[in-house]
mmCIF file of C-alpha atoms in Angstrom:
data_model
loop_
_atom_site.group_PDB
_atom_site.id
_atom_site.type_symbol
_atom_site.label_atom_id
_atom_site.label_comp_id
_atom_site.label_asym_id
_atom_site.label_seq_id
_atom_site.Cartn_x
_atom_site.Cartn_y
_atom_site.Cartn_z
ATOM 1 C CA MET A 143 15.640 30.641 31.994
ATOM 2 C CA ASP A 144 16.820 31.989 35.545
ATOM 3 C CA ASN A 145 16.592 35.275 37.371
ATOM 4 C CA ASP A 146 20.179 35.586 36.178
ATOM 5 C CA ALA A 147 19.755 34.951 32.866
ATOM 6 C CA LEU A 148 17.180 37.553 32.776
ATOM 7 C CA ASP A 149 19.741 39.835 34.508
ATOM 8 C CA ARG A 150 22.367 39.513 31.675
ATOM 9 C CA MET A 151 20.196 40.344 29.375
ATOM 10 C CA GLN A 152 18.742 43.342 30.931
ATOM 11 C CA THR A 153 22.282 44.483 31.273
ATOM 12 C CA ALA A 154 22.991 43.764 27.549
ATOM 13 C CA LEU A 155 20.086 45.570 26.585
ATOM 14 C CA ARG A 156 21.351 48.577 29.046
ATOM 15 C CA GLU A 157 24.912 48.643 27.682
ATOM 16 C CA LYS A 158 23.582 48.449 23.816
ATOM 17 C CA ILE A 159 21.585 51.423 24.549
ATOM 18 C CA ARG A 160 24.986 53.311 26.084
ATOM 19 C CA SER A 161 27.086 52.232 23.530
ATOM 20 C CA MET A 162 24.960 54.577 21.135
ATOM 21 C CA GLY A 163 26.139 57.662 23.115
ATOM 22 C CA LYS A 164 22.416 58.330 24.358
ATOM 23 C CA VAL A 165 22.111 58.988 27.731
ATOM 24 C CA VAL A 166 18.765 56.938 28.995
ATOM 25 C CA THR A 167 16.596 59.275 31.445
ATOM 26 C CA GLN A 168 13.559 56.728 31.042
ATOM 27 C CA GLU A 169 12.584 53.061 32.596
ATOM 28 C CA VAL A 170 13.052 50.713 29.241
ATOM 29 C CA ASP A 171 10.417 48.442 28.982
ATOM 30 C CA GLY A 172 11.912 44.974 29.239
ATOM 31 C CA PRO A 173 8.962 42.602 27.979
ATOM 32 C CA SER A 174 8.552 45.185 25.599
ATOM 33 C CA THR A 175 11.781 45.207 24.025
ATOM 34 C CA LEU A 176 12.132 41.725 24.726
ATOM 35 C CA ALA A 177 9.107 41.224 22.648
ATOM 36 C CA ALA A 178 10.484 42.587 19.510
ATOM 37 C CA ILE A 179 13.315 40.693 19.971
ATOM 38 C CA LEU A 180 11.599 37.539 20.254
ATOM 39 C CA LYS A 181 9.488 38.134 17.297
ATOM 40 C CA HIS A 182 12.851 38.492 15.208
ATOM 41 C CA LEU A 183 13.579 34.553 15.977
ATOM 42 C CA SER A 184 12.549 31.717 14.110
ATOM 43 C CA LEU A 185 9.418 29.792 15.897
ATOM 44 C CA ASP A 186 11.253 27.166 17.630
ATOM 45 C CA HIS A 187 13.927 30.046 19.538
ATOM 46 C CA GLU A 188 11.060 32.251 20.617
ATOM 47 C CA ASP A 189 8.771 29.485 22.408
ATOM 48 C CA ARG A 190 12.319 27.771 24.158
ATOM 49 C CA LEU A 191 12.450 31.190 25.213
ATOM 50 C CA LEU A 192 9.170 32.049 26.108
ATOM 51 C CA ARG A 193 9.138 28.277 28.026
ATOM 52 C CA GLY A 194 12.070 29.512 29.878
ATOM 53 C CA ILE A 195 11.188 32.759 31.420
ATOM 54 C CA GLU A 196 8.050 31.322 32.252
ATOM 55 C CA GLU A 197 9.663 28.812 34.475
ATOM 56 C CA ALA A 198 11.792 31.445 35.988
ATOM 57 C CA ASN A 199 8.513 34.043 36.478
ATOM 58 C CA PRO A 200 5.362 32.844 35.178
ATOM 59 C CA GLU A 201 3.963 36.544 35.767
ATOM 60 C CA LEU A 202 6.815 37.558 33.468
ATOM 61 C CA GLY A 203 6.545 34.542 30.648
ATOM 62 C CA LYS A 204 2.663 35.418 30.341
ATOM 63 C CA GLU A 205 3.059 39.478 29.721
ATOM 64 C CA ILE A 206 5.790 39.013 27.087
ATOM 65 C CA LYS A 207 3.541 35.994 25.657
ATOM 66 C CA GLU A 208 0.512 38.380 25.631
ATOM 67 C CA LYS A 209 3.316 41.010 23.389
ATOM 68 C CA VAL A 210 4.353 37.576 21.108
ATOM 69 C CA TYR A 211 1.993 36.203 20.798
ATOM 70 C CA THR A 212 -1.034 38.781 18.466
ATOM 71 C CA LEU A 213 -3.355 37.723 16.416
ATOM 72 C CA ASP A 214 -0.409 38.588 13.972
ATOM 73 C CA LEU A 215 0.871 34.935 14.554
ATOM 74 C CA LEU A 216 -2.501 33.883 12.094
ATOM 75 C CA LEU A 217 0.303 34.906 8.807
ATOM 76 C CA ASN A 218 2.061 31.774 9.745
ATOM 77 C CA VAL A 219 -1.292 29.764 9.294
ATOM 78 C CA ASP A 220 -1.558 27.560 6.030
ATOM 79 C CA ASP A 221 -4.372 28.514 4.458
ATOM 80 C CA LYS A 222 -5.941 24.475 5.051
ATOM 81 C CA GLU A 223 -5.168 24.425 8.794
ATOM 82 C CA LEU A 224 -6.824 28.386 9.206
ATOM 83 C CA GLN A 225 -9.744 27.498 7.060
ATOM 84 C CA ASP A 226 -10.268 24.202 9.460
ATOM 85 C CA VAL A 227 -10.003 26.363 12.613
ATOM 86 C CA LEU A 228 -12.593 29.317 11.488
ATOM 87 C CA ARG A 229 -15.352 26.659 10.344
ATOM 88 C CA THR A 230 -15.390 25.551 13.768
ATOM 89 C CA HIS A 231 -15.670 29.336 15.422
ATOM 90 C CA PRO A 232 -18.847 31.517 15.324
ATOM 91 C CA ASP A 233 -19.026 34.319 13.028
ATOM 92 C CA GLU A 234 -19.503 37.213 16.000
ATOM 93 C CA GLU A 235 -16.963 35.935 17.919
ATOM 94 C CA ILE A 236 -14.783 36.241 13.905
ATOM 95 C CA ALA A 237 -16.242 39.540 13.631
ATOM 96 C CA ARG A 238 -15.224 40.601 17.047
ATOM 97 C CA MET A 239 -11.412 39.542 17.256
ATOM 98 C CA LEU A 240 -11.233 41.162 13.771
ATOM 99 C CA LYS A 241 -12.882 45.033 14.778
ATOM 100 C CA GLY A 242 -9.540 47.333 14.857
ATOM 101 C CA ARG A 243 -7.102 45.025 13.389
ATOM 102 C CA ASP A 244 -4.374 44.969 11.135
ATOM 103 C CA MET A 245 -5.562 44.482 7.208
ATOM 104 C CA ARG A 246 -3.078 41.980 6.876
ATOM 105 C CA VAL A 247 -4.851 39.754 9.744
ATOM 106 C CA SER A 248 -8.615 40.712 8.599
ATOM 107 C CA GLU A 249 -7.521 39.426 4.729
ATOM 108 C CA LYS A 250 -6.055 36.270 5.971
ATOM 109 C CA VAL A 251 -8.824 35.388 7.805
ATOM 110 C CA LEU A 252 -11.643 36.924 5.532
ATOM 111 C CA HIS A 253 -9.998 34.875 2.702
ATOM 112 C CA ASN A 254 -10.056 31.625 4.869
ATOM 113 C CA LEU A 255 -13.995 32.152 5.026
ATOM 114 C CA SER A 256 -16.492 30.614 2.273
ATOM 115 C CA ALA A 257 -17.900 33.434 0.311
ATOM 116 C CA ARG A 258 -20.960 33.184 1.799
ATOM 117 C CA ARG A 259 -19.628 33.280 5.458
ATOM 118 C CA ARG A 260 -17.078 36.085 4.401
ATOM 119 C CA GLN A 261 -20.003 38.080 3.785
ATOM 120 C CA MET A 262 -21.611 37.523 7.335
ATOM 121 C CA VAL A 263 -18.682 38.504 8.595
ATOM 122 C CA GLU A 264 -18.110 41.160 7.346
ATOM 123 C CA GLU A 265 -22.052 42.368 8.046
ATOM 124 C CA GLU A 266 -21.344 41.160 11.521
ATOM 125 C CA ILE A 267 -18.636 43.885 11.693
ATOM 126 C CA LEU A 268 -20.758 46.625 10.398
ATOM 127 C CA HIS A 269 -23.720 45.165 13.033
ATOM 128 C CA LEU A 270 -21.312 45.871 15.948
ATOM 129 C CA GLY A 271 -20.114 49.423 14.585
ATOM 130 C CA SER A 272 -18.074 50.744 17.484
ATOM 131 C CA ILE A 273 -17.087 48.374 20.345
ATOM 132 C CA PRO A 274 -14.348 48.678 22.870
ATOM 133 C CA ARG A 275 -10.830 47.815 22.425
ATOM 134 C CA ARG A 276 -10.538 45.472 25.710
ATOM 135 C CA GLU A 277 -13.558 43.590 23.625
ATOM 136 C CA ALA A 278 -11.910 43.155 20.866
ATOM 137 C CA ASP A 279 -8.453 42.450 22.269
ATOM 138 C CA GLU A 280 -10.221 39.506 24.666
ATOM 139 C CA ALA A 281 -11.805 37.901 21.199
ATOM 140 C CA ALA A 282 -8.412 38.077 20.126
ATOM 141 C CA ARG A 283 -6.889 36.443 23.337
ATOM 142 C CA GLU A 284 -9.510 34.200 23.453
ATOM 143 C CA PHE A 285 -9.231 32.794 19.638
ATOM 144 C CA LEU A 286 -5.353 33.311 20.273
ATOM 145 C CA ASP A 287 -5.392 30.476 23.253
ATOM 146 C CA TYR A 288 -8.146 27.811 21.227
ATOM 147 C CA LEU A 289 -5.151 28.219 18.120
ATOM 148 C CA MET A 290 -2.145 27.771 21.117
ATOM 149 C CA ARG A 291 -4.209 24.337 22.567
ATOM 150 C CA LEU A 292 -4.997 23.241 18.646
ATOM 151 C CA SER A 293 -0.673 23.575 17.826
ATOM 152 C CA ASP A 294 0.162 22.000 21.290
ATOM 153 C CA GLN A 295 -1.983 19.680 20.055
ATOM 154 C CA GLY A 296 -0.117 19.007 16.797
ATOM 155 C CA LEU A 297 -3.201 20.287 14.875
ATOM 156 C CA VAL A 298 -2.367 23.730 13.960
ATOM 157 C CA HIS A 299 1.505 24.235 12.823
ATOM 158 C CA PHE A 300 2.853 27.986 12.173
ATOM 159 C CA VAL A 301 5.617 28.752 9.720
ATOM 160 C CA ASP A 302 8.462 30.657 10.426
ATOM 161 C CA ARG A 303 8.042 34.158 9.758
ATOM 162 C CA ASP A 304 10.939 33.751 7.756
ATOM 163 C CA GLN A 305 10.083 31.114 5.568
ATOM 164 C CA LEU A 306 6.592 32.904 4.501
ATOM 165 C CA VAL A 307 6.210 34.309 0.770
#
């Protein structure tokens, strides 16, 4: 995707806002807006667009990718595959990445641990106490990077959001 395509997307977004009859008096956060739009596409389309953006502008691509690929992506992973991934991940890191996360994500992860391991992770969450948001986000980012590498190797597959039951 080239800069011309990005400019056209920006122009289209501005026109859409103008057509709504509102005066825009502040900057639109383009990367966040585009990330929100991408989350409504199929994962295949989303991935292709992100790769195009990364080719045209690696820094912008990375920024958008971090907004699109959040721990919510775990909701799109088959339970069996997630169990395999979690099996190799340390309890402390699982606990750290779950601190302050959406209940659906926490439930998905904890559901895919054995009863004994789930108890250990829950105890670890309590033991950690309050941690800086930056630390929890870093643990989540590392886990997501690992998950994406497994996906690139064909070991983890994401189900499109519209196919979820």
